[in-house]
Coordinates of C-alpha atoms in Angstrom, one line a residue:
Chain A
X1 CA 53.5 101.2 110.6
X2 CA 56.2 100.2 108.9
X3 CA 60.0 101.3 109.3
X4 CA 60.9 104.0 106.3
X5 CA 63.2 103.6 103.7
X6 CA 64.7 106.2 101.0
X7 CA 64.6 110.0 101.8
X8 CA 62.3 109.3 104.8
X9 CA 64.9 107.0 106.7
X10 CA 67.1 109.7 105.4
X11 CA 65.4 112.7 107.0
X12 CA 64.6 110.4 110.3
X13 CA 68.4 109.7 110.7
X14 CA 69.8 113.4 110.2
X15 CA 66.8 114.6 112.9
X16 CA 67.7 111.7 115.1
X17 CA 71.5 112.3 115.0
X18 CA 70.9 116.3 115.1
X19 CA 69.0 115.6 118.5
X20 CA 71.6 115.3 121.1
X21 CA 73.7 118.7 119.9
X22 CA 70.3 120.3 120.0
X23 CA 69.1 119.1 123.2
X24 CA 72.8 118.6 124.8
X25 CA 73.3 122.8 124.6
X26 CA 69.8 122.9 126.3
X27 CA 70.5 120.3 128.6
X28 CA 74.5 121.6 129.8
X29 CA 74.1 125.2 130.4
X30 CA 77.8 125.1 130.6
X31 CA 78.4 126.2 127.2
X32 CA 77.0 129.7 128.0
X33 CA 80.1 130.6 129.5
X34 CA 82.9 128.8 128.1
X35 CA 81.4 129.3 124.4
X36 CA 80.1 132.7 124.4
X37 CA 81.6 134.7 127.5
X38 CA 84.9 133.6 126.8
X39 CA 85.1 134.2 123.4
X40 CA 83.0 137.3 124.0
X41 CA 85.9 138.3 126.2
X42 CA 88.6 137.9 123.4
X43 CA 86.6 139.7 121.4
X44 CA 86.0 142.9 123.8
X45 CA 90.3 142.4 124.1
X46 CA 90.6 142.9 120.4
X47 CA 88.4 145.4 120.2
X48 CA 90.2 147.7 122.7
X49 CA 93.5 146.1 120.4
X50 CA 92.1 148.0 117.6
X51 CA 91.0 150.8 119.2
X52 CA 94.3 151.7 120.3
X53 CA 95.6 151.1 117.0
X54 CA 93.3 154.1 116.3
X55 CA 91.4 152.1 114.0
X56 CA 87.9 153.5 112.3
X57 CA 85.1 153.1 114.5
X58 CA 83.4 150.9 112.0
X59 CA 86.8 148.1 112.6
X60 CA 84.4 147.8 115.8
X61 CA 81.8 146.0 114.2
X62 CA 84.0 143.9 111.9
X63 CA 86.0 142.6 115.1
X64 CA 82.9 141.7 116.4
X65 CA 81.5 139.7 113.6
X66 CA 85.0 138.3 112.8
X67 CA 84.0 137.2 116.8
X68 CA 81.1 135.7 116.0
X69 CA 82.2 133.8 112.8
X70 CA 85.1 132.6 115.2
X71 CA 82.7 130.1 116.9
X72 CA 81.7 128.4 113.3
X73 CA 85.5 128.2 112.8
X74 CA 85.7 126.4 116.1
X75 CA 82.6 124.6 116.0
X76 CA 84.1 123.1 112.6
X77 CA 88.1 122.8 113.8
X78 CA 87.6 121.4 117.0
X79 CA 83.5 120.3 117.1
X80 CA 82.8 118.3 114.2
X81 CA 87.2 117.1 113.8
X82 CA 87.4 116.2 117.1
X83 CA 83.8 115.2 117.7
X84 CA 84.1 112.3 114.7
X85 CA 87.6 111.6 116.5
X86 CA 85.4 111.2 119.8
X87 CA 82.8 109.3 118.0
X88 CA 85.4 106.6 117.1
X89 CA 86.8 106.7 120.5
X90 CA 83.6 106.1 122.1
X91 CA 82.2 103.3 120.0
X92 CA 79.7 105.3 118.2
X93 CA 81.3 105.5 114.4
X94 CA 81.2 101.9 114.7
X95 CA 77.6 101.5 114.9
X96 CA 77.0 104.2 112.6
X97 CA 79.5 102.4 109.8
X98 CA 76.9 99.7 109.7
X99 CA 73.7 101.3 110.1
X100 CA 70.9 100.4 107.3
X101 CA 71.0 104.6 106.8
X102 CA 74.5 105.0 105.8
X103 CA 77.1 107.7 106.9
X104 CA 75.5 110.7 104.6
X105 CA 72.7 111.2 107.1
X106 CA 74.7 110.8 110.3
X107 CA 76.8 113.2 109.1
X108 CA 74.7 116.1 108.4
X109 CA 72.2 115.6 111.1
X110 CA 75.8 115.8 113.1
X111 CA 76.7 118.9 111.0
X112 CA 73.1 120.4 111.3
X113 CA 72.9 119.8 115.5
X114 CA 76.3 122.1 115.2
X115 CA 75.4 124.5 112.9
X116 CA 71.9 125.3 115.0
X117 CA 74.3 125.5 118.5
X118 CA 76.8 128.2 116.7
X119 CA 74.4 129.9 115.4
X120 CA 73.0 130.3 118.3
X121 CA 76.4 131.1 120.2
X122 CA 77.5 133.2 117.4
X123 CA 74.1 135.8 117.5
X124 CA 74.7 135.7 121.1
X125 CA 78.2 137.1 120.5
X126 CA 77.2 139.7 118.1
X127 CA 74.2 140.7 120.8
X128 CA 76.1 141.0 123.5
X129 CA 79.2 142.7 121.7
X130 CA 76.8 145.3 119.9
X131 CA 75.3 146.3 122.8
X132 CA 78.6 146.4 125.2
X133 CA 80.1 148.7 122.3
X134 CA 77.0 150.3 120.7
X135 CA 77.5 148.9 117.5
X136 CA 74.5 148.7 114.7
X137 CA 75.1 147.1 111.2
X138 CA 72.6 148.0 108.6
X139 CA 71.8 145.0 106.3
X140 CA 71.1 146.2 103.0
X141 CA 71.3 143.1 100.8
X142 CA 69.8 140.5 103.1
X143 CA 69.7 138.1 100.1
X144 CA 73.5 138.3 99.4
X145 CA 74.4 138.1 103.0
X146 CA 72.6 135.1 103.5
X147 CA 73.9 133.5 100.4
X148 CA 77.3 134.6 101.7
X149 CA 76.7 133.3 105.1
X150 CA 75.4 129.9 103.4
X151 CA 78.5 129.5 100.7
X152 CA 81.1 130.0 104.0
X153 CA 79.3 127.3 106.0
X154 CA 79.4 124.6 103.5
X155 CA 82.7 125.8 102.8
X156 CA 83.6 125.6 106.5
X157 CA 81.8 122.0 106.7
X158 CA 83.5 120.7 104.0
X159 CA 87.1 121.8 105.3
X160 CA 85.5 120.1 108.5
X161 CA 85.0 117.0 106.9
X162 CA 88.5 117.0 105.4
X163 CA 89.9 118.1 109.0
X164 CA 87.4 115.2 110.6
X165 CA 89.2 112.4 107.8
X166 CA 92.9 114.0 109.3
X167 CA 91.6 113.2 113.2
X168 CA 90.3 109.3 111.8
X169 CA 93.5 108.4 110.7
X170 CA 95.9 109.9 113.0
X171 CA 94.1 110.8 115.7
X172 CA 96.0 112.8 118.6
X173 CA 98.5 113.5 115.7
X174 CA 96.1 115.2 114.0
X175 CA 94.9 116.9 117.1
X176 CA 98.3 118.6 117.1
X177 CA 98.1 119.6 113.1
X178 CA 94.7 121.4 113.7
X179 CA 96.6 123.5 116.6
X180 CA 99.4 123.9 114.3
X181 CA 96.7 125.8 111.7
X182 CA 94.8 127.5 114.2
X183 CA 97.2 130.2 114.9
X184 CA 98.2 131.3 111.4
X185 CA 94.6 131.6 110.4
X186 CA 93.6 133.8 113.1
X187 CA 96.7 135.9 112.8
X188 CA 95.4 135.7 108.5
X189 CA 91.8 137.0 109.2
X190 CA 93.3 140.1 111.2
X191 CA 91.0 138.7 114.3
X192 CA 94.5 139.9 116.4
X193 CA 95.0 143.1 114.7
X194 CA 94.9 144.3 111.0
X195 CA 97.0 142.3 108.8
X196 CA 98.5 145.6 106.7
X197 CA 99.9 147.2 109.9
X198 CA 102.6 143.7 109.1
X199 CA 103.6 145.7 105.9
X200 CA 102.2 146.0 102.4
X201 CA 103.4 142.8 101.1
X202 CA 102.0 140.7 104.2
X203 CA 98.7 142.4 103.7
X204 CA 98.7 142.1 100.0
X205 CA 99.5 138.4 100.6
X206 CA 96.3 138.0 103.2
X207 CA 94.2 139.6 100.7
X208 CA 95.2 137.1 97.9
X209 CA 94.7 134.1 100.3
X210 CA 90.7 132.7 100.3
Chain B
X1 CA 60.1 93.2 104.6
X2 CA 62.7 91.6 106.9
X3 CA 64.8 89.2 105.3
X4 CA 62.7 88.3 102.5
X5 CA 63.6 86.2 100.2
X6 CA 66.7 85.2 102.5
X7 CA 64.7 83.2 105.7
X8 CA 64.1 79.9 105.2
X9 CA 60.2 80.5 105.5
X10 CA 60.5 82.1 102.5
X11 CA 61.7 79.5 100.8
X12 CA 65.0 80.1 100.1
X13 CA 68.5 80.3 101.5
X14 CA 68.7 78.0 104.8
X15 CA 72.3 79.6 106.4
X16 CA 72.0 82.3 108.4
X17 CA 75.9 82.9 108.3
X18 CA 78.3 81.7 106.0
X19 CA 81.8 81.8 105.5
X20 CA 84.4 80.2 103.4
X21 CA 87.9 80.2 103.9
X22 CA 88.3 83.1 105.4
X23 CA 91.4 84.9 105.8
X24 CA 92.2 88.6 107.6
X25 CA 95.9 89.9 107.3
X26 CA 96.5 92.6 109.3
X27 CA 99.7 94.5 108.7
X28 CA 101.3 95.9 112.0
X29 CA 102.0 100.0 111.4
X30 CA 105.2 101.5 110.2
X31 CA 106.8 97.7 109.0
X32 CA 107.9 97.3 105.8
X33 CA 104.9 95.5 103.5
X34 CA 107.2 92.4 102.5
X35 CA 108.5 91.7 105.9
X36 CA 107.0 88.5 107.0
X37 CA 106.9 90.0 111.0
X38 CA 104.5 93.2 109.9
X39 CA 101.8 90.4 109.2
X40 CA 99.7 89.4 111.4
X41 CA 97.1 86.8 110.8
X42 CA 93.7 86.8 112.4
X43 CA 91.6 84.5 110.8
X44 CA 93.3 81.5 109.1
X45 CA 91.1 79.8 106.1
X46 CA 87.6 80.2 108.7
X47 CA 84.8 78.3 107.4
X48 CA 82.0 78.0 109.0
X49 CA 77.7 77.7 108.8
X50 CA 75.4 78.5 110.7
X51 CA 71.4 77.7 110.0
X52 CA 68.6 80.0 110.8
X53 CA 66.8 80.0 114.3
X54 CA 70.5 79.2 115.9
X55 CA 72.5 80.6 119.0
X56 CA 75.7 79.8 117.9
X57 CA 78.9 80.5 120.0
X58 CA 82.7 81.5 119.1
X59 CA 84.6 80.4 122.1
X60 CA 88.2 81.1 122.2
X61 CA 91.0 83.3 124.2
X62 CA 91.7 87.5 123.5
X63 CA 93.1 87.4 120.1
X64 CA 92.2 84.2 118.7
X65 CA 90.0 86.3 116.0
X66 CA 86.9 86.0 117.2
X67 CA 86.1 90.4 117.3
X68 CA 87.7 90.2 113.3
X69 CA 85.1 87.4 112.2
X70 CA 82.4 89.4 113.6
X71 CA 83.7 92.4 112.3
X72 CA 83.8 91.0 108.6
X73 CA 80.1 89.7 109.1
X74 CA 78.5 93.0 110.5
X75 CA 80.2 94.5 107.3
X76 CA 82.9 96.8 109.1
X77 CA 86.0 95.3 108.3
X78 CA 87.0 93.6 104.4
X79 CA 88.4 90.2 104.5
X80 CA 92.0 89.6 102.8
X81 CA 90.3 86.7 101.0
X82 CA 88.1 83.8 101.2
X83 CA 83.8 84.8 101.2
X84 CA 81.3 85.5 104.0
X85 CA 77.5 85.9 103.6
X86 CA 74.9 86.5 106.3
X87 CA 71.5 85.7 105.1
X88 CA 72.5 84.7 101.7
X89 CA 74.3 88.1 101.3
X90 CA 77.7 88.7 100.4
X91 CA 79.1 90.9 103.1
X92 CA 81.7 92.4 100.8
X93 CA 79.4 92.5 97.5
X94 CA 76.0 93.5 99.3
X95 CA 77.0 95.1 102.2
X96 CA 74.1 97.5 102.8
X97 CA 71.8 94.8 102.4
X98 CA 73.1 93.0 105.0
X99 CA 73.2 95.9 107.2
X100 CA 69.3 96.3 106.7
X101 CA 69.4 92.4 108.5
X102 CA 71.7 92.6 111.3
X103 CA 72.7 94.5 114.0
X104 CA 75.0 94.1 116.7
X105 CA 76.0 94.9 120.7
X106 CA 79.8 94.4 122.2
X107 CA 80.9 93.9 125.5
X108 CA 82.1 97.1 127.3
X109 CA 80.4 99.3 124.7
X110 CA 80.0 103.0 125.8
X111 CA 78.4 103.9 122.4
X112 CA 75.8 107.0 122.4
X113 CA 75.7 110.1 124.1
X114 CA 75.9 110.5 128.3
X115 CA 73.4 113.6 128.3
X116 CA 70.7 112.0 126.7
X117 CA 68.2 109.9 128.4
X118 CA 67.8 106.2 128.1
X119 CA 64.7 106.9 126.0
X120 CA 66.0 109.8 124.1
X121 CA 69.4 107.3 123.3
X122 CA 67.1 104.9 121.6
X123 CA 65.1 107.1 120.3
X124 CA 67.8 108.2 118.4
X125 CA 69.2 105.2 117.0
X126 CA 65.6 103.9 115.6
X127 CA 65.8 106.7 113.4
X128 CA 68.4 105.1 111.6
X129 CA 66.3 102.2 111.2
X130 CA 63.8 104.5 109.9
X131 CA 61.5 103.9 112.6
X132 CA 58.3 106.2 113.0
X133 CA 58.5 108.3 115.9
X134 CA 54.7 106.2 117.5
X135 CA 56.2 102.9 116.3
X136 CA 60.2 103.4 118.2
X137 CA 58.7 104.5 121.4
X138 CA 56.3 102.0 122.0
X139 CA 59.0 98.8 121.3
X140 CA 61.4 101.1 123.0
X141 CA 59.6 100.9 126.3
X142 CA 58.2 97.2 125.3
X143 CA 62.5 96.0 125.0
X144 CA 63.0 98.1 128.3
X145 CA 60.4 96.5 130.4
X146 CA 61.9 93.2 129.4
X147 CA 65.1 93.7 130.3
X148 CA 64.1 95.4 133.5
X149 CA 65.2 99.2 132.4
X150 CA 61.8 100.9 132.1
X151 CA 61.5 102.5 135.5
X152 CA 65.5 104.1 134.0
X153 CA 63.9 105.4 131.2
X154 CA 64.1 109.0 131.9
X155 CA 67.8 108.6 133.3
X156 CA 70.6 110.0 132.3
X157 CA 73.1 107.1 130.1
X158 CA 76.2 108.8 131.7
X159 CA 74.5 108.0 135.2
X160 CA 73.5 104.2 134.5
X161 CA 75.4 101.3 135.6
X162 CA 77.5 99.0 133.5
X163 CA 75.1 96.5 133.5
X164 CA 72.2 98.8 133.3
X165 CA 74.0 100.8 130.3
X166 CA 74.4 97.0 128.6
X167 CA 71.4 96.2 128.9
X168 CA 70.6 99.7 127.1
X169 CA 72.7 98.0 124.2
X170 CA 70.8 94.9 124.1
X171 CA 67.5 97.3 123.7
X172 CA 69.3 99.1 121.0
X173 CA 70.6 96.0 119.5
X174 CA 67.2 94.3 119.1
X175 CA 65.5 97.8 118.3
X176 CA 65.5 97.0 114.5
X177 CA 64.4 93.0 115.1
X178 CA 67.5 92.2 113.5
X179 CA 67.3 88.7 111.6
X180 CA 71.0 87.8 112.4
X181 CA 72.4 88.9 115.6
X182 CA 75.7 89.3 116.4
X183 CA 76.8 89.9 120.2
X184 CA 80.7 90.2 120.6
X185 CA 81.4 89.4 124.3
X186 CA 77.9 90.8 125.7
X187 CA 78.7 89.8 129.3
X188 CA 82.5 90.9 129.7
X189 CA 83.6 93.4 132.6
X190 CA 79.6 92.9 134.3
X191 CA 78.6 91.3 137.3
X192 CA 77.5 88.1 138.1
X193 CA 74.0 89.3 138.4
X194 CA 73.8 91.2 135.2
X195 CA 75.8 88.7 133.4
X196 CA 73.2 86.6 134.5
X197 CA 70.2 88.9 133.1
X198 CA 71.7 89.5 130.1
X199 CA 71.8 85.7 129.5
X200 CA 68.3 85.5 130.0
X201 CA 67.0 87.8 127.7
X202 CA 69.4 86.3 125.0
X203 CA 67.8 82.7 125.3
X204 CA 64.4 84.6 125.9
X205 CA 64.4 86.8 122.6
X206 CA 65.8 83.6 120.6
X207 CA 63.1 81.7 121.9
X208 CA 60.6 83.8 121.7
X209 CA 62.2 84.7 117.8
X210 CA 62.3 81.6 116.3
X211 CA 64.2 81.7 112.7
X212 CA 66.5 84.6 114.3
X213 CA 69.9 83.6 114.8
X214 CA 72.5 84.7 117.1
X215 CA 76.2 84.2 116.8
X216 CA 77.9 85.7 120.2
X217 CA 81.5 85.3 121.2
X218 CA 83.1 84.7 124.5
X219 CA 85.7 83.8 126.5
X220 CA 83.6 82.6 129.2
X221 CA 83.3 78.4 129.1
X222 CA 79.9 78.5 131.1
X223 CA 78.5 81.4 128.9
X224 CA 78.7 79.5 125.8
X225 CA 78.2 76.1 127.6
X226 CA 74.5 77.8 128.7
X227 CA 73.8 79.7 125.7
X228 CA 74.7 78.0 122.7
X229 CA 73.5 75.4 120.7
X230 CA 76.6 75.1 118.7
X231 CA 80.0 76.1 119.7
X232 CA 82.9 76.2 118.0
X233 CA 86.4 76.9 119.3
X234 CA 88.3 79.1 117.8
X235 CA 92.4 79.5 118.4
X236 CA 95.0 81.6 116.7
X237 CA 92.3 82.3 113.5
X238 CA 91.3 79.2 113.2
X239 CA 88.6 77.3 114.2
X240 CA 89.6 74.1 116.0
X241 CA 86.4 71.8 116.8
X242 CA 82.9 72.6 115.8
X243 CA 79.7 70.7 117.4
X244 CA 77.1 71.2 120.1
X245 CA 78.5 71.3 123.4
X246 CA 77.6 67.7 124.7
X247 CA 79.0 66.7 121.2
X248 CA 81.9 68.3 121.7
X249 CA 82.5 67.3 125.8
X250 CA 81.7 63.5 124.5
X251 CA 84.1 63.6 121.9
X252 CA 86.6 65.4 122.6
X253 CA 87.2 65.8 126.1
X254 CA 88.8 62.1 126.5
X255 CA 89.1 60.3 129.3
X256 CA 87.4 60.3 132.6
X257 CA 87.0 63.5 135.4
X258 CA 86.9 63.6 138.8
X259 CA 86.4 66.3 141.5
X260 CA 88.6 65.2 145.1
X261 CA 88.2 67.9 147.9
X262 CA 91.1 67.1 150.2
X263 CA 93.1 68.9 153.1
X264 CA 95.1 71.6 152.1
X265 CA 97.5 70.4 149.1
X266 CA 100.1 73.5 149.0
X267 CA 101.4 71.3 145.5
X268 CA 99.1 68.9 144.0
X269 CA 101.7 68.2 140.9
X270 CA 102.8 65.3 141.8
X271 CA 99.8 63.6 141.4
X272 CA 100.5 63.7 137.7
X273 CA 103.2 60.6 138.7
X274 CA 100.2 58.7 139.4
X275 CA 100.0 55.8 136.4
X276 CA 97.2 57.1 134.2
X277 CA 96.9 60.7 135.4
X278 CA 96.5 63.3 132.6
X279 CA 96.1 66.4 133.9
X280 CA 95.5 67.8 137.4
X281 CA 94.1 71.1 138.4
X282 CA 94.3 72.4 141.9
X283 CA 92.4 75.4 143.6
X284 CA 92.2 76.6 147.3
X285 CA 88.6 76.4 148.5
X286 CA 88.4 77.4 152.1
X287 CA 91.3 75.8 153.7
X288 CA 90.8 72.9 151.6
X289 CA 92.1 72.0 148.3
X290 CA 89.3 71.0 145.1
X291 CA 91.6 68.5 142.3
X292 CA 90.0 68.5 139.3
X293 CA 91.6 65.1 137.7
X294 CA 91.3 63.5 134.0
X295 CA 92.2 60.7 133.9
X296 CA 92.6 57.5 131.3
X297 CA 90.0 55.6 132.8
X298 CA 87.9 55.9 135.8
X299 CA 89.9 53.0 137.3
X300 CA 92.8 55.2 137.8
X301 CA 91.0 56.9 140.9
X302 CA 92.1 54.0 143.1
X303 CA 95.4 54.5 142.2
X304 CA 95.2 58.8 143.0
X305 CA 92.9 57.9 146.2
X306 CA 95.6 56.0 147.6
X307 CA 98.4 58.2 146.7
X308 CA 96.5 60.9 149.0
X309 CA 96.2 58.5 151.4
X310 CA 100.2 57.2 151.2
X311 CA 100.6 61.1 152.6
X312 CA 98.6 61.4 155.0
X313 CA 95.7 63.5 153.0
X314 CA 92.1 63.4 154.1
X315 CA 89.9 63.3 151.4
X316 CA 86.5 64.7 151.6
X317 CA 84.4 64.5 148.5
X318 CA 85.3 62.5 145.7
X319 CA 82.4 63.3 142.7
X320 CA 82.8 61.8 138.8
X321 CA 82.3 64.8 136.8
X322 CA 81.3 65.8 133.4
X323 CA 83.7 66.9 131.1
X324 CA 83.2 70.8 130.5
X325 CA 83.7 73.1 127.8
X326 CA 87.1 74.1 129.1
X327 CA 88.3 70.0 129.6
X328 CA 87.8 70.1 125.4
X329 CA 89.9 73.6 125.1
X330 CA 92.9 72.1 126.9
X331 CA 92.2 68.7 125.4
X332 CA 93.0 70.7 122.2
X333 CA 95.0 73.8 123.0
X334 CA 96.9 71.7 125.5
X335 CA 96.7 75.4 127.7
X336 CA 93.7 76.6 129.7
X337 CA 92.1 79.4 128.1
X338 CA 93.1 81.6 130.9
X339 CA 96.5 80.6 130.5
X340 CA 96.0 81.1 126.7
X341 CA 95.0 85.0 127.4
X342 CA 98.0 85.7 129.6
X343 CA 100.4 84.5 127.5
X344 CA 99.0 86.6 124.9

């Protein structure tokens, strides 16, 4: 048997790097709580938010998915940013600088251990918050929705990899800068409470912003 | 096929490592680019070579650039000028083919992940080697039973040791049977009895390897006095003798050394009045006092001997030594290494 080279040593290295995100949710049970009851709990506190605001029923199932869809914003913000921060702290983005592979691998088996966690957290959110509030979505174009889904993750990765660049260069600075964003852009995707009740020009503004 | 075409026992290249005055500038953050105090130099016109099948060691205090040559030849780090090649490769120009040679383990390394297992650690970084699954886990558990870690296997990292998480390193280290190995301080921060280990599977895997080459840095005299087959002392980025260690004690030590034990000496300075004295180290050793002494020539012990014995001092043991390692450093340096590292 010989070691493999190309697309093989490619495949090996994502899988191998994808491991320990895969196996460390399964491993620390912790993250049941802290990743998907917590956020759950924001989530039941905006929906009540909206509620009150007298919003449609149907602004019940949106709050909930904007939930869910929260814990791929955070896996990408603070998982993959921080975790390449970490990853230089601890020692390990040394080694994987001058590993046969390259960084490509490394990189997505990272991104792909993430993506399987948050999904994971993320259909446990939309579980648990359909069946606390009776909610049922009726997927009509599962096609588009998945292409959807697919185009907003590599979109998400991709600003991840930007934010994960920031954290390498100015580390705990840049720590601070992703705080700085996080605010605005939750307060942007109406996960607080719709955006128009800010005024026509605010919404209108939201709406014109990707 | 590992290092083909590059080994001498293919018939080609014969230096494992190569490098040609080289130079590293680092620039300190937030100066000004042309201010002469925002430089600071590392390595100063290094040149060195070091043949295939050799344990060679880069002795020299914190800071004297040994981390930045090593980080140049494992292909991290770009040299402000001057070349380096490792196995024939330019480091700069061919850098992923080097990396497919080498591989490397640093003292005080906390690299992988705490939740994983030992196995499952290792496991992980053979697939960046490529490895097959079958092929990883059987040299996995071969490396571990040699280094005494196979009954850990199923461990938690985060719950090892420090010497049993370094000798984890050395497993992952020697996963990919790396043709030039480069170990930056492997023994710093562990114990005397892991150091010790560690030691031992270093001179076992470059005996049992022969045509691999190691080039390891310390700061510890005895490591690289044991170890190597060449040393070469490096100081402020540049390397300031070069030769195997009884080369380097016979030539450029100087002089004569003796060991005194003698009743407790609060100051042993004055010795250095004695006609033909050159240097005189003192340390408590159980009440009593052990001189370490070089001298011009070994006649000058009559005239220390009965300096002690003008005051009153017992002597106890009087032994001719060797010149070590650390007798060449401050034959050159002028300054202990120790002394070297706390002055910065």
């Amino acid at each position: 048997m010989r070691p493999g080279r190309g697309i093989v040593r490619f495949l090996r290295a994502m899988v191998g790097r994808s491991y320990p995100r895969i196996i460390g949710s399964n491993r620390d049970k912790s993250w049941l709580f802290y990743d998907t009851v917590l956020p759950l709990l924001g989530t039941i506190a905006f929906v009540y938010v909206y509620k009150t605001l007298g919003a449609p029923e149907r602004f019940v199932g949106y709050v909930i998915m904007g939930g869910a869809t929260t814990a791929f914003w955070m896996n990408v913000m603070w998982s993959m940013a921080a975790q390449f921060y970490w990853e230089k702290q601890g020692g390990n983005l040394e080694l994987y600088l001058m590993m046969p592979c390259g960084l490509t691998p490394i990189l997505l088996g990272m991104s792909l251990g993430g993506l399987v966690a948050t999904l994971l957290r993320a259909i446990l959110i939309v579980s648990l918050g359909s069946l606390l509030f009776h909610v049922s979505y009726t997927l009509r174009q599962i096609p588009l929705f998945l292409l959807i889904f697919a185009v907003t993750v590599v979109a998400l990765y991709g600003l991840g990899v930007v934010f994960a660049s920031l954290f390498l260069f100015w580390g705990r600075e840049a720590w601070h800068t992703v705080n700085l964003f996080m605010e605005p852009v939750f307060l942007a995707s109406g996960f607080y409470f719709p955006v128009r009740a800010l005024g026509f020009w605010v919404g209108w503004g939201r709406r014109s912003s990707p | 096929m590992r290092g083909e075409g590059t080994n001498p026992s293919y018939g080609m290249k014969d230096l494992a490592v190569e490098t040609k005055d080289l130079v590293r500038v680092y620039r300190r953050r937030g100066s000004s680019k042309n201010s002469q105090d925002s430089r600071i130099v590392a390595l100063d016109g290094v040149t060195l070579e070091i043949p295939y099948g050799e344990l060679f060691g880069l002795l020299g205090p914190n800071g004297a650039g040994k981390t930045t040559l090593i980080k140049i030849l494992v292909t991290l780090l770009l040299p402000t000028s001057g070349t380096a090649r490792v196995a024939g490769l330019d480091v700069v120009e061919q850098a992923h083919q080097v990396r497919e040679l080498i591989s490397m383990v640093s003292g005080g390394e906390h690299s992988g992940y705490g939740l994983l297992t030992v196995r499952e650690q290792l496991w992980m970084f053979s697939q960046f080697y490529g490895l097959p699954t079958r092929l990883a886990l059987a040299r996995i558990d071969e490396l571990l039973r040699i280094v005494g870690l196979y009954d850990e296997r199923n461990r938690r990292v985060s719950d090892l040791s420090t010497g049993m998480r370094q000798k984890m390193n050395l497993v992952r280290g020697l996963l990919s049977d790396p043709l030039v190995f480069f170990l930056d301080e492997p023994t710093v921060g562990l114990d005397v009895s892991a150091a010790r280990d560690i030691r031992a599977y270093i001179r076992e895997w470059i005996r049992e390897k022969p045509g691999r080459t190691i080039l390891l840095t310390t700061h510890y005299m005895h490591e690289a006095e044991e170890l190597c087959d060449r040393v070469a002392i490096i100081h402020k980025g540049r390397i300031i003798a070069s030769d195997t260690p009884s080369a380097l004690r016979r030539n450029a030590a100087g002089g004569s050394y003796f060991l005194l034990t003698t009743e407790h000496l609060p100051d042993g300075g004055w010795l250095k009045e004695v006609p033909g004295v050159r240097r005189v180290d003192t340390r408590a050793l159980d009440g009593r006092t052990e001189i370490r002494l070089q001298l011009a020539e070994d006649g000058v012990i009559a005239g220390v001997v009965k300096a002690l014995a003008d005051r009153d001092r017992k002597i106890y043991s009087l032994t001719k030594v060797e010149p070590s390692l650390e007798d060449v450093f401050i034959q050159i340096v002028g300054r202990r290494l120790e002394e070297v590292d706390e002055a910065g």
